[in-house]
PDB file of C-alpha atoms in Angstrom:
ATOM      1  CA  MET I   1      72.573  18.908  -1.338  1.00 46.00           C
ATOM      2  CA  SER I   2      69.893  19.138  -3.920  1.00 45.00           C
ATOM      3  CA  SER I   3      69.094  15.436  -3.611  1.00 47.00           C
ATOM      4  CA  GLY I   4      69.025  15.754   0.190  1.00 47.00           C
ATOM      5  CA  HIS I   5      66.589  18.614  -0.102  1.00 47.00           C
ATOM      6  CA  ILE I   6      64.364  16.566  -2.395  1.00 44.00           C
ATOM      7  CA  SER I   7      64.536  13.605  -0.050  1.00 45.00           C
ATOM      8  CA  LYS I   8      63.558  15.782   2.889  1.00 46.00           C
ATOM      9  CA  SER I   9      60.756  17.318   0.869  1.00 48.00           C
ATOM     10  CA  ASP I  10      59.488  13.896  -0.184  1.00 48.00           C
ATOM     11  CA  GLY I  11      59.658  12.637   3.375  1.00 45.00           C
ATOM     12  CA  SER I  12      57.744  15.657   4.602  1.00 45.00           C
ATOM     13  CA  ARG I  13      55.155  15.116   1.894  1.00 46.00           C
ATOM     14  CA  ARG I  14      54.720  11.497   2.961  1.00 46.00           C
ATOM     15  CA  ARG I  15      54.244  12.479   6.574  1.00 42.00           C
ATOM     16  CA  ARG I  16      51.457  14.847   5.543  1.00 56.00           C
ATOM     17  CA  VAL I  17      49.460  11.989   4.010  1.00 53.00           C
ATOM     18  CA  ARG I  18      46.643  11.180   6.449  1.00 74.00           C
ATOM     19  CA  ALA I  19      44.333   8.250   6.869  1.00 85.00           C
ATOM     20  CA  CYS I  20      40.664   8.888   6.173  1.00 88.00           C
ATOM     21  CA  ASN I  21      38.391  10.013   9.000  1.00 83.00           C
ATOM     22  CA  HIS I  22      36.795   6.585   9.440  1.00 82.00           C
ATOM     23  CA  CYS I  23      40.105   4.729   9.721  1.00 86.00           C
ATOM     24  CA  ARG I  24      41.487   7.328  12.113  1.00 83.00           C
ATOM     25  CA  GLN I  25      38.413   7.029  14.316  1.00 79.00           C
ATOM     26  CA  PHE I  26      38.697   3.243  14.590  1.00 79.00           C
ATOM     27  CA  LYS I  27      42.521   3.120  14.410  1.00 81.00           C
ATOM     28  CA  ILE I  28      42.716   0.778  11.454  1.00 84.00           C
ATOM     29  CA  ARG I  29      45.162   0.694   8.584  1.00 87.00           C
ATOM     30  CA  CYS I  30      44.110   2.983   5.745  1.00 90.00           C
ATOM     31  CA  ASP I  31      45.146   2.675   2.099  1.00 89.00           C
ATOM     32  CA  SER I  32      43.374   5.826   0.903  1.00 84.00           C
ATOM     33  CA  ALA I  33      46.653   7.312  -0.345  1.00 84.00           C
ATOM     34  CA  ASP I  34      47.294   4.277  -2.552  1.00 85.00           C
ATOM     35  CA  LEU I  35      43.739   4.020  -3.910  1.00 84.00           C
ATOM     36  CA  PHE I  36      42.948   7.733  -4.341  1.00 84.00           C
ATOM     37  CA  PRO I  37      40.627   8.961  -5.841  1.00 84.00           C
ATOM     38  CA  SER I  38      38.779   5.728  -5.040  1.00 88.00           C
ATOM     39  CA  PRO I  39      37.732   5.145  -1.417  1.00 89.00           C
ATOM     40  CA  CYS I  40      39.982   3.144   0.876  1.00 90.00           C
ATOM     41  CA  SER I  41      39.322  -0.567   1.292  1.00 89.00           C
ATOM     42  CA  ALA I  42      37.604  -0.180   4.676  1.00 86.00           C
ATOM     43  CA  CYS I  43      35.218   2.550   3.487  1.00 85.00           C
ATOM     44  CA  LYS I  44      34.485   0.704   0.256  1.00 85.00           C
ATOM     45  CA  GLU I  45      33.579  -2.448   2.187  1.00 83.00           C
ATOM     46  CA  LYS I  46      31.239  -0.521   4.499  1.00 77.00           C
ATOM     47  CA  GLY I  47      29.796   1.654   1.711  1.00 79.00           C
ATOM     48  CA  ARG I  48      30.936   4.841   3.454  1.00 78.00           C
ATOM     49  CA  ASP I  49      32.110   8.153   2.065  1.00 81.00           C
ATOM     50  CA  CYS I  50      35.908   8.197   2.293  1.00 87.00           C
ATOM     51  CA  ASN I  51      36.898  11.669   3.503  1.00 84.00           C
ATOM     52  CA  VAL I  52      40.293  12.992   4.565  1.00 85.00           C
ATOM     53  CA  ASP I  53      39.959  16.041   6.792  1.00 81.00           C
ATOM     54  CA  SER I  54      43.032  17.539   8.422  1.00 79.00           C
ATOM     55  CA  THR I  55      40.842  19.112  11.118  1.00 80.00           C
ATOM     56  CA  PHE I  56      39.118  15.846  12.047  1.00 79.00           C
ATOM     57  CA  LYS I  57      39.687  14.661  15.602  1.00 77.00           C
ATOM     58  CA  PRO I  58      38.727  11.117  16.625  1.00 75.00           C
ATOM     59  CA  ILE I  59      35.856  10.935  19.100  1.00 69.00           C
ATOM     60  CA  ARG I  60      36.813   9.361  22.399  1.00 68.00           C
ATOM     61  CA  THR I  61      34.027   6.839  22.885  1.00 62.00           C
ATOM     62  CA  ARG I  62      34.944   6.127  26.513  1.00 64.00           C
ATOM     63  CA  SER I  63      34.582   9.792  27.348  1.00 64.00           C
ATOM     64  CA  LEU I  64      31.349  10.001  25.337  1.00 61.00           C
ATOM     65  CA  LEU I  65      29.842   7.025  27.167  1.00 63.00           C
ATOM     66  CA  LYS I  66      30.815   8.578  30.503  1.00 67.00           C
ATOM     67  CA  ASP I  67      29.139  11.866  29.509  1.00 65.00           C
ATOM     68  CA  VAL I  68      25.950  10.058  28.450  1.00 64.00           C
ATOM     69  CA  THR I  69      25.870   8.139  31.734  1.00 69.00           C
ATOM     70  CA  THR I  70      26.303  11.390  33.674  1.00 70.00           C
ATOM     71  CA  GLN I  71      23.471  13.034  31.717  1.00 67.00           C
ATOM     72  CA  LEU I  72      21.150  10.093  32.374  1.00 67.00           C
ATOM     73  CA  THR I  73      21.918  10.334  36.089  1.00 69.00           C
ATOM     74  CA  LEU I  74      21.074  14.043  36.082  1.00 69.00           C
ATOM     75  CA  ILE I  75      17.832  13.374  34.183  1.00 66.00           C
ATOM     76  CA  ARG I  76      16.815  10.729  36.727  1.00 65.00           C
ATOM     77  CA  GLU I  77      17.497  13.134  39.592  1.00 66.00           C
ATOM     78  CA  THR I  78      15.517  15.908  37.885  1.00 64.00           C
ATOM     79  CA  LEU I  79      12.564  13.617  37.228  1.00 60.00           C
ATOM     80  CA  ARG I  80      12.653  12.368  40.811  1.00 63.00           C
ATOM     81  CA  ASP I  81      12.710  15.933  42.152  1.00 60.00           C
ATOM     82  CA  HIS I  82       9.615  16.749  40.085  1.00 54.00           C
ATOM     83  CA  ASP I  83       7.909  13.479  41.003  1.00 54.00           C
ATOM     84  CA  ILE I  84       7.776  12.331  37.376  1.00 48.00           C
ATOM     85  CA  THR I  85       8.033   8.607  36.688  1.00 48.00           C
ATOM     86  CA  ILE I  86       9.541   7.932  33.277  1.00 44.00           C
ATOM     87  CA  PRO I  87      11.646   4.745  33.175  1.00 44.00           C
ATOM     88  CA  ILE I  88      15.020   5.208  31.488  1.00 41.00           C
ATOM     89  CA  PRO I  89      16.900   2.036  30.481  1.00 40.00           C
ATOM     90  CA  PRO I  90      20.216   1.891  32.403  1.00 41.00           C
ATOM     91  CA  LEU I  91      23.582   1.757  30.685  1.00 38.00           C
ATOM     92  CA  VAL I  92      25.359  -1.385  31.848  1.00 39.00           C
ATOM     93  CA  GLU I  93      28.640  -3.047  30.985  1.00 40.00           C
ATOM     94  CA  ASP I  94      27.111  -5.153  28.208  1.00 43.00           C
ATOM     95  CA  SER I  95      24.990  -2.348  26.760  1.00 39.00           C
ATOM     96  CA  PRO I  96      24.727  -2.278  22.944  1.00 42.00           C
ATOM     97  CA  PRO I  97      26.756   0.290  20.963  1.00 41.00           C
ATOM     98  CA  LEU I  98      25.551   3.885  21.129  1.00 35.00           C
ATOM     99  CA  HIS I  99      24.409   3.898  17.508  1.00 37.00           C
ATOM    100  CA  ASP I 100      22.194   0.877  18.259  1.00 41.00           C
ATOM    101  CA  ILE I 101      20.610   2.691  21.196  1.00 35.00           C
ATOM    102  CA  ILE I 102      19.912   5.727  19.011  1.00 36.00           C
ATOM    103  CA  GLU I 103      18.665   3.666  16.086  1.00 40.00           C
ATOM    104  CA  ARG I 104      16.020   1.656  17.905  1.00 43.00           C
ATOM    105  CA  PRO I 105      13.270   2.619  20.378  1.00 47.00           C
ATOM    106  CA  PRO I 106      13.338   1.673  24.075  1.00 44.00           C
ATOM    107  CA  VAL I 107      12.388  -1.896  24.939  1.00 41.00           C
ATOM    108  CA  GLU I 108       9.703  -2.513  27.496  1.00 42.00           C
ATOM    109  CA  SER I 109      11.156  -3.396  30.877  1.00 40.00           C
ATOM    110  CA  ALA I 110       9.390  -5.618  33.367  1.00 37.00           C
ATOM    111  CA  SER I 111      11.190  -3.892  36.228  1.00 40.00           C
ATOM    112  CA  ALA I 112      10.116  -0.422  35.142  1.00 40.00           C
ATOM    113  CA  ALA I 113       7.271   1.368  36.834  1.00 40.00           C
ATOM    114  CA  PRO I 114       5.386   2.793  33.840  1.00 43.00           C
ATOM    115  CA  ILE I 115       2.525   5.196  33.986  1.00 42.00           C
ATOM    116  CA  SER I 116      -0.927   3.789  33.329  1.00 45.00           C
ATOM    117  CA  ILE I 117      -1.421   3.523  29.585  1.00 45.00           C
ATOM    118  CA  PRO I 118      -4.742   2.457  28.081  1.00 46.00           C
ATOM    119  CA  SER I 119      -4.583   0.460  24.887  1.00 48.00           C
ATOM    120  CA  ALA I 120      -5.315   2.062  21.546  1.00 46.00           C
ATOM    121  CA  GLY I 121      -8.560   0.128  21.453  1.00 45.00           C
ATOM    122  CA  SER I 122      -9.751   1.273  24.853  1.00 44.00           C
ATOM    123  CA  LYS I 123     -12.117   3.691  23.159  1.00 44.00           C
ATOM    124  CA  ASP I 124     -15.031   2.433  21.107  1.00 43.00           C
ATOM    125  CA  ASP I 125     -14.066   4.828  18.346  1.00 46.00           C
ATOM    126  CA  MET I 126     -11.330   2.485  17.047  1.00 47.00           C
ATOM    127  CA  SER I 127     -14.073   0.691  15.128  1.00 45.00           C
ATOM    128  CA  PHE I 128     -14.824   3.943  13.292  1.00 56.00           C
ATOM    129  CA  VAL I 129     -11.272   4.651  12.129  1.00 70.00           C
ATOM    130  CA  GLY I 130     -11.651   2.453   9.084  1.00 76.00           C
ATOM    131  CA  SER I 131      -8.914   2.078   6.510  1.00 83.00           C
ATOM    132  CA  GLN I 132      -6.548   5.008   6.033  1.00 88.00           C
ATOM    133  CA  GLN I 133      -4.448   5.866   3.002  1.00 87.00           C
ATOM    134  CA  LEU I 134      -1.258   7.861   2.596  1.00 91.00           C
ATOM    135  CA  GLY I 135       0.119   8.094  -0.908  1.00 89.00           C
ATOM    136  CA  ASP I 136      -0.410   4.708  -2.535  1.00 90.00           C
ATOM    137  CA  THR I 137      -0.380   2.801   0.762  1.00 91.00           C
ATOM    138  CA  SER I 138      -3.584   1.756   2.538  1.00 89.00           C
ATOM    139  CA  LEU I 139      -3.801   0.645   6.168  1.00 91.00           C
ATOM    140  CA  ASP I 140      -6.754  -1.298   7.526  1.00 90.00           C
ATOM    141  CA  ALA I 141      -8.185  -0.675  11.000  1.00 90.00           C
ATOM    142  CA  ASP I 142      -6.314  -3.608  12.553  1.00 91.00           C
ATOM    143  CA  THR I 143      -2.968  -2.297  11.291  1.00 92.00           C
ATOM    144  CA  VAL I 144      -3.731   1.173  12.649  1.00 92.00           C
ATOM    145  CA  ARG I 145      -4.631  -0.395  15.998  1.00 92.00           C
ATOM    146  CA  ASP I 146      -1.369  -2.394  16.083  1.00 92.00           C
ATOM    147  CA  LEU I 147       0.754   0.636  15.257  1.00 93.00           C
ATOM    148  CA  PHE I 148      -0.960   2.863  17.821  1.00 93.00           C
ATOM    149  CA  ASP I 149      -0.578   0.178  20.505  1.00 92.00           C
ATOM    150  CA  HIS I 150       3.101  -0.113  19.607  1.00 93.00           C
ATOM    151  CA  PHE I 151       3.535   3.654  19.854  1.00 93.00           C
ATOM    152  CA  ARG I 152       1.897   3.777  23.288  1.00 91.00           C
ATOM    153  CA  ARG I 153       4.102   1.069  24.734  1.00 90.00           C
ATOM    154  CA  ASN I 154       7.427   1.900  23.093  1.00 90.00           C
ATOM    155  CA  HIS I 155       7.395   5.648  22.423  1.00 91.00           C
ATOM    156  CA  PHE I 156       4.663   7.520  24.296  1.00 90.00           C
ATOM    157  CA  LEU I 157       5.812   5.828  27.507  1.00 86.00           C
ATOM    158  CA  TYR I 158       9.176   7.598  27.278  1.00 87.00           C
ATOM    159  CA  PHE I 159       7.954  10.968  25.988  1.00 90.00           C
ATOM    160  CA  PRO I 160       4.354  11.433  27.221  1.00 90.00           C
ATOM    161  CA  ILE I 161       3.499  14.872  25.865  1.00 91.00           C
ATOM    162  CA  LEU I 162       0.169  13.790  24.350  1.00 91.00           C
ATOM    163  CA  ASP I 163      -3.101  13.577  26.206  1.00 87.00           C
ATOM    164  CA  GLN I 164      -3.077  10.146  27.830  1.00 84.00           C
ATOM    165  CA  ASP I 165      -6.426   9.302  26.226  1.00 84.00           C
ATOM    166  CA  PHE I 166      -5.375  10.154  22.674  1.00 86.00           C
ATOM    167  CA  SER I 167      -6.965   7.953  20.027  1.00 86.00           C
ATOM    168  CA  ALA I 168      -6.514   7.247  16.353  1.00 88.00           C
ATOM    169  CA  GLN I 169     -10.051   8.410  15.587  1.00 87.00           C
ATOM    170  CA  ASP I 170      -9.544  11.768  17.302  1.00 88.00           C
ATOM    171  CA  LEU I 171      -6.178  12.453  15.692  1.00 91.00           C
ATOM    172  CA  VAL I 172      -7.101  11.449  12.154  1.00 89.00           C
ATOM    173  CA  GLN I 173      -9.748  14.188  12.278  1.00 88.00           C
ATOM    174  CA  SER I 174      -8.074  16.873  14.406  1.00 90.00           C
ATOM    175  CA  CYS I 175      -4.457  16.553  13.221  1.00 92.00           C
ATOM    176  CA  PRO I 176      -3.640  14.191  10.333  1.00 93.00           C
ATOM    177  CA  LEU I 177       0.059  15.118  10.646  1.00 95.00           C
ATOM    178  CA  LEU I 178       0.240  13.816  14.227  1.00 95.00           C
ATOM    179  CA  PHE I 179      -1.767  10.731  13.243  1.00 95.00           C
ATOM    180  CA  TRP I 180       0.675   9.860  10.452  1.00 95.00           C
ATOM    181  CA  THR I 181       3.663  10.790  12.610  1.00 95.00           C
ATOM    182  CA  ILE I 182       2.622   8.093  15.071  1.00 95.00           C
ATOM    183  CA  ILE I 183       2.102   5.663  12.187  1.00 95.00           C
ATOM    184  CA  ILE I 184       5.470   6.382  10.514  1.00 95.00           C
ATOM    185  CA  ILE I 185       7.457   6.131  13.760  1.00 94.00           C
ATOM    186  CA  SER I 186       5.756   2.898  14.802  1.00 94.00           C
ATOM    187  CA  SER I 187       6.021   1.303  11.367  1.00 93.00           C
ATOM    188  CA  ARG I 188       9.776   1.786  11.334  1.00 91.00           C
ATOM    189  CA  TYR I 189      10.271  -0.326  14.454  1.00 89.00           C
ATOM    190  CA  HIS I 190       7.286  -2.683  14.381  1.00 90.00           C
ATOM    191  CA  THR I 191       8.377  -6.274  13.759  1.00 88.00           C
ATOM    192  CA  ARG I 192       5.305  -7.165  11.695  1.00 90.00           C
ATOM    193  CA  HIS I 193       4.556  -3.873   9.924  1.00 90.00           C
ATOM    194  CA  CYS I 194       8.094  -2.574   9.295  1.00 89.00           C
ATOM    195  CA  SER I 195       7.655  -3.101   5.538  1.00 90.00           C
ATOM    196  CA  LEU I 196       5.219  -0.169   5.505  1.00 92.00           C
ATOM    197  CA  TYR I 197       7.889   2.346   6.454  1.00 92.00           C
ATOM    198  CA  ARG I 198       9.486   2.716   3.020  1.00 92.00           C
ATOM    199  CA  SER I 199       6.198   3.168   1.191  1.00 93.00           C
ATOM    200  CA  LEU I 200       4.933   5.704   3.750  1.00 93.00           C
ATOM    201  CA  LEU I 201       8.117   7.759   4.031  1.00 92.00           C
ATOM    202  CA  ASP I 202       7.901   9.959   0.909  1.00 92.00           C
ATOM    203  CA  PRO I 203       4.191  10.859   1.231  1.00 94.00           C
ATOM    204  CA  TYR I 204       4.730  11.513   4.947  1.00 94.00           C
ATOM    205  CA  ILE I 205       7.595  13.904   4.214  1.00 92.00           C
ATOM    206  CA  GLU I 206       5.266  15.659   1.772  1.00 93.00           C
ATOM    207  CA  ILE I 207       2.566  16.339   4.384  1.00 94.00           C
ATOM    208  CA  LEU I 208       5.247  17.293   6.922  1.00 93.00           C
ATOM    209  CA  SER I 209       6.748  19.796   4.481  1.00 92.00           C
ATOM    210  CA  ASN I 210       3.297  21.176   3.753  1.00 92.00           C
ATOM    211  CA  ALA I 211       2.683  21.726   7.481  1.00 92.00           C
ATOM    212  CA  LEU I 212       6.007  23.540   7.837  1.00 91.00           C
ATOM    213  CA  SER I 213       5.159  25.850   4.941  1.00 89.00           C
ATOM    214  CA  HIS I 214       2.229  27.334   6.864  1.00 89.00           C
ATOM    215  CA  SER I 215       1.906  29.134  10.169  1.00 89.00           C
ATOM    216  CA  ILE I 216       1.572  26.556  12.953  1.00 91.00           C
ATOM    217  CA  ARG I 217      -1.612  27.228  14.927  1.00 89.00           C
ATOM    218  CA  SER I 218      -2.071  23.928  16.751  1.00 91.00           C
ATOM    219  CA  VAL I 219      -0.265  22.367  19.688  1.00 93.00           C
ATOM    220  CA  LEU I 220      -0.844  18.981  18.017  1.00 94.00           C
ATOM    221  CA  VAL I 221       1.407  19.931  15.090  1.00 95.00           C
ATOM    222  CA  ILE I 222       4.103  20.967  17.569  1.00 95.00           C
ATOM    223  CA  GLN I 223       3.792  17.591  19.287  1.00 95.00           C
ATOM    224  CA  ALA I 224       4.229  15.850  15.935  1.00 95.00           C
ATOM    225  CA  LEU I 225       7.435  17.808  15.291  1.00 95.00           C
ATOM    226  CA  LEU I 226       8.806  16.917  18.719  1.00 95.00           C
ATOM    227  CA  TYR I 227       8.231  13.205  18.140  1.00 95.00           C
ATOM    228  CA  VAL I 228       9.975  13.417  14.759  1.00 94.00           C
ATOM    229  CA  CYS I 229      12.905  15.099  16.515  1.00 91.00           C
ATOM    230  CA  LEU I 230      13.139  12.364  19.127  1.00 90.00           C
ATOM    231  CA  TRP I 231      12.677   9.486  16.667  1.00 91.00           C
ATOM    232  CA  PRO I 232      13.972  11.033  13.417  1.00 89.00           C
ATOM    233  CA  LEU I 233      13.259   9.741   9.953  1.00 87.00           C
ATOM    234  CA  ARG I 234      15.865   7.576   8.301  1.00 82.00           C
ATOM    235  CA  ILE I 235      18.546   9.634   6.546  1.00 75.00           C
ATOM    236  CA  SER I 236      21.519   8.670   4.385  1.00 67.00           C
ATOM    237  CA  LYS I 237      23.969  11.146   5.934  1.00 67.00           C
ATOM    238  CA  GLN I 238      24.127  12.650   9.411  1.00 64.00           C
ATOM    239  CA  HIS I 239      24.645  16.203   8.139  1.00 65.00           C
ATOM    240  CA  GLY I 240      21.315  15.893   6.333  1.00 67.00           C
ATOM    241  CA  ASP I 241      19.355  15.333   9.558  1.00 76.00           C
ATOM    242  CA  PRO I 242      16.715  18.121   9.806  1.00 84.00           C
ATOM    243  CA  SER I 243      15.815  17.319  13.440  1.00 83.00           C
ATOM    244  CA  LEU I 244      17.468  20.484  14.750  1.00 84.00           C
ATOM    245  CA  THR I 245      15.420  22.546  12.293  1.00 88.00           C
ATOM    246  CA  TYR I 246      12.191  20.822  13.351  1.00 90.00           C
ATOM    247  CA  CYS I 247      13.051  21.463  16.997  1.00 89.00           C
ATOM    248  CA  GLY I 248      13.635  25.159  16.309  1.00 89.00           C
ATOM    249  CA  VAL I 249      10.315  25.431  14.485  1.00 92.00           C
ATOM    250  CA  ALA I 250       8.534  23.687  17.376  1.00 92.00           C
ATOM    251  CA  VAL I 251      10.057  26.017  19.980  1.00 91.00           C
ATOM    252  CA  ASN I 252       9.235  29.162  17.982  1.00 91.00           C
ATOM    253  CA  ALA I 253       5.688  27.979  17.309  1.00 91.00           C
ATOM    254  CA  SER I 254       5.251  27.243  21.027  1.00 90.00           C
ATOM    255  CA  LEU I 255       6.385  30.751  21.914  1.00 90.00           C
ATOM    256  CA  ASN I 256       4.056  32.186  19.280  1.00 89.00           C
ATOM    257  CA  LEU I 257       1.108  30.266  20.743  1.00 88.00           C
ATOM    258  CA  GLY I 258       2.116  31.278  24.268  1.00 87.00           C
ATOM    259  CA  LEU I 259       2.663  27.751  25.567  1.00 87.00           C
ATOM    260  CA  HIS I 260       5.356  29.124  27.883  1.00 84.00           C
ATOM    261  CA  ARG I 261       2.774  31.280  29.674  1.00 80.00           C
ATOM    262  CA  PRO I 262       0.052  30.131  32.071  1.00 71.00           C
ATOM    263  CA  VAL I 263      -3.441  30.089  30.595  1.00 61.00           C
ATOM    264  CA  VAL I 264      -5.320  33.271  31.423  1.00 49.00           C
ATOM    265  CA  GLU I 265      -8.676  32.577  33.068  1.00 46.00           C
ATOM    266  CA  ASN I 266     -11.580  32.774  30.603  1.00 42.00           C
ATOM    267  CA  GLU I 267      -9.101  32.967  27.735  1.00 47.00           C
ATOM    268  CA  ASN I 268     -10.590  31.702  24.502  1.00 44.00           C
ATOM    269  CA  ARG I 269      -7.892  29.159  23.761  1.00 48.00           C
ATOM    270  CA  ASN I 270      -9.485  27.873  20.541  1.00 49.00           C
ATOM    271  CA  ARG I 271      -9.789  31.089  18.573  1.00 48.00           C
ATOM    272  CA  GLY I 272     -10.560  30.483  14.907  1.00 46.00           C
ATOM    273  CA  HIS I 273      -8.243  27.773  13.597  1.00 49.00           C
ATOM    274  CA  THR I 274      -5.931  28.016  16.615  1.00 58.00           C
ATOM    275  CA  PHE I 275      -5.774  25.187  19.144  1.00 63.00           C
ATOM    276  CA  VAL I 276      -3.379  25.448  22.084  1.00 64.00           C
ATOM    277  CA  GLY I 277      -4.905  22.806  24.350  1.00 69.00           C
ATOM    278  CA  ASP I 278      -5.650  22.934  28.061  1.00 76.00           C
ATOM    279  CA  SER I 279      -3.132  24.004  30.693  1.00 82.00           C
ATOM    280  CA  GLU I 280      -1.726  20.493  31.207  1.00 85.00           C
ATOM    281  CA  GLU I 281      -1.293  19.884  27.492  1.00 86.00           C
ATOM    282  CA  ARG I 282       0.422  23.254  27.089  1.00 87.00           C
ATOM    283  CA  MET I 283       2.756  22.475  29.975  1.00 88.00           C
ATOM    284  CA  ARG I 284       3.635  18.997  28.694  1.00 90.00           C
ATOM    285  CA  THR I 285       4.351  20.289  25.207  1.00 92.00           C
ATOM    286  CA  TRP I 286       6.438  23.220  26.423  1.00 90.00           C
ATOM    287  CA  ARG I 287       8.468  20.919  28.689  1.00 90.00           C
ATOM    288  CA  GLY I 288       9.027  18.654  25.699  1.00 91.00           C
ATOM    289  CA  CYS I 289      10.359  21.634  23.731  1.00 90.00           C
ATOM    290  CA  LEU I 290      12.718  22.580  26.560  1.00 88.00           C
ATOM    291  CA  TYR I 291      13.958  19.020  26.934  1.00 88.00           C
ATOM    292  CA  LEU I 292      14.747  18.473  23.249  1.00 88.00           C
ATOM    293  CA  SER I 293      16.168  21.951  22.635  1.00 83.00           C
ATOM    294  CA  THR I 294      18.740  21.510  25.409  1.00 80.00           C
ATOM    295  CA  GLN I 295      20.033  18.111  24.313  1.00 72.00           C
TER     296      GLN I 295
END
């Protein structure tokens, strides 16, 4: 009887051994129990953290894809109702995996009906930008032009909260954080300048952290935060993504600056070091906050 009890206990103990979260998600054989405390073979090959969580439930990707498709349909209908033309790439049968869609920016579509976007060099002031330096990395005027053009065509097109005539020269003087936000986002995805991203990342995080440590008094800083939320910086682990924090800061700063309220006639909107923009810029920025905070 004693041996039967032990056998039952051992059998119960074996049944309690679970595969790691990654193997359970993708329904593959897991040898975590045999290799513990080392990671299982699958996680070791992929360089992942091998975690066993009894509360973990596999994500149903079919259901997730259906939800995303439904949300995109609702967004299209909302944009159409408000007469806003922002092309959204459709999800088709041969669409890339979701993580690929999240990881890379939208690709220009010949069939899309984009809004009119002037090039970064449409203003004569591009010749006055000169070389710019962040940390130990210097960018010449041509590189700045390339990165701003890339941002206009692959990022601004899908989230147009900036003034349509924004320029590198204006931003480098009025809001260095927004200037370098455009540079860092573009450099990550630019085929020719992608090598700049790593060298710019740490000094960019430093100026971003410095901006967050002070009271935000400019709509341009809020716009920078919103773009970082939409195209987040590269992180090693998902739970370390600060995008939600940035979004919360942007929303609170917008409320503090009164972007949710119509501009009062004759209101001095540029008091001291405060800049809240004109009525259209306020509206675009506040809509951007609402959009990102409800995703």
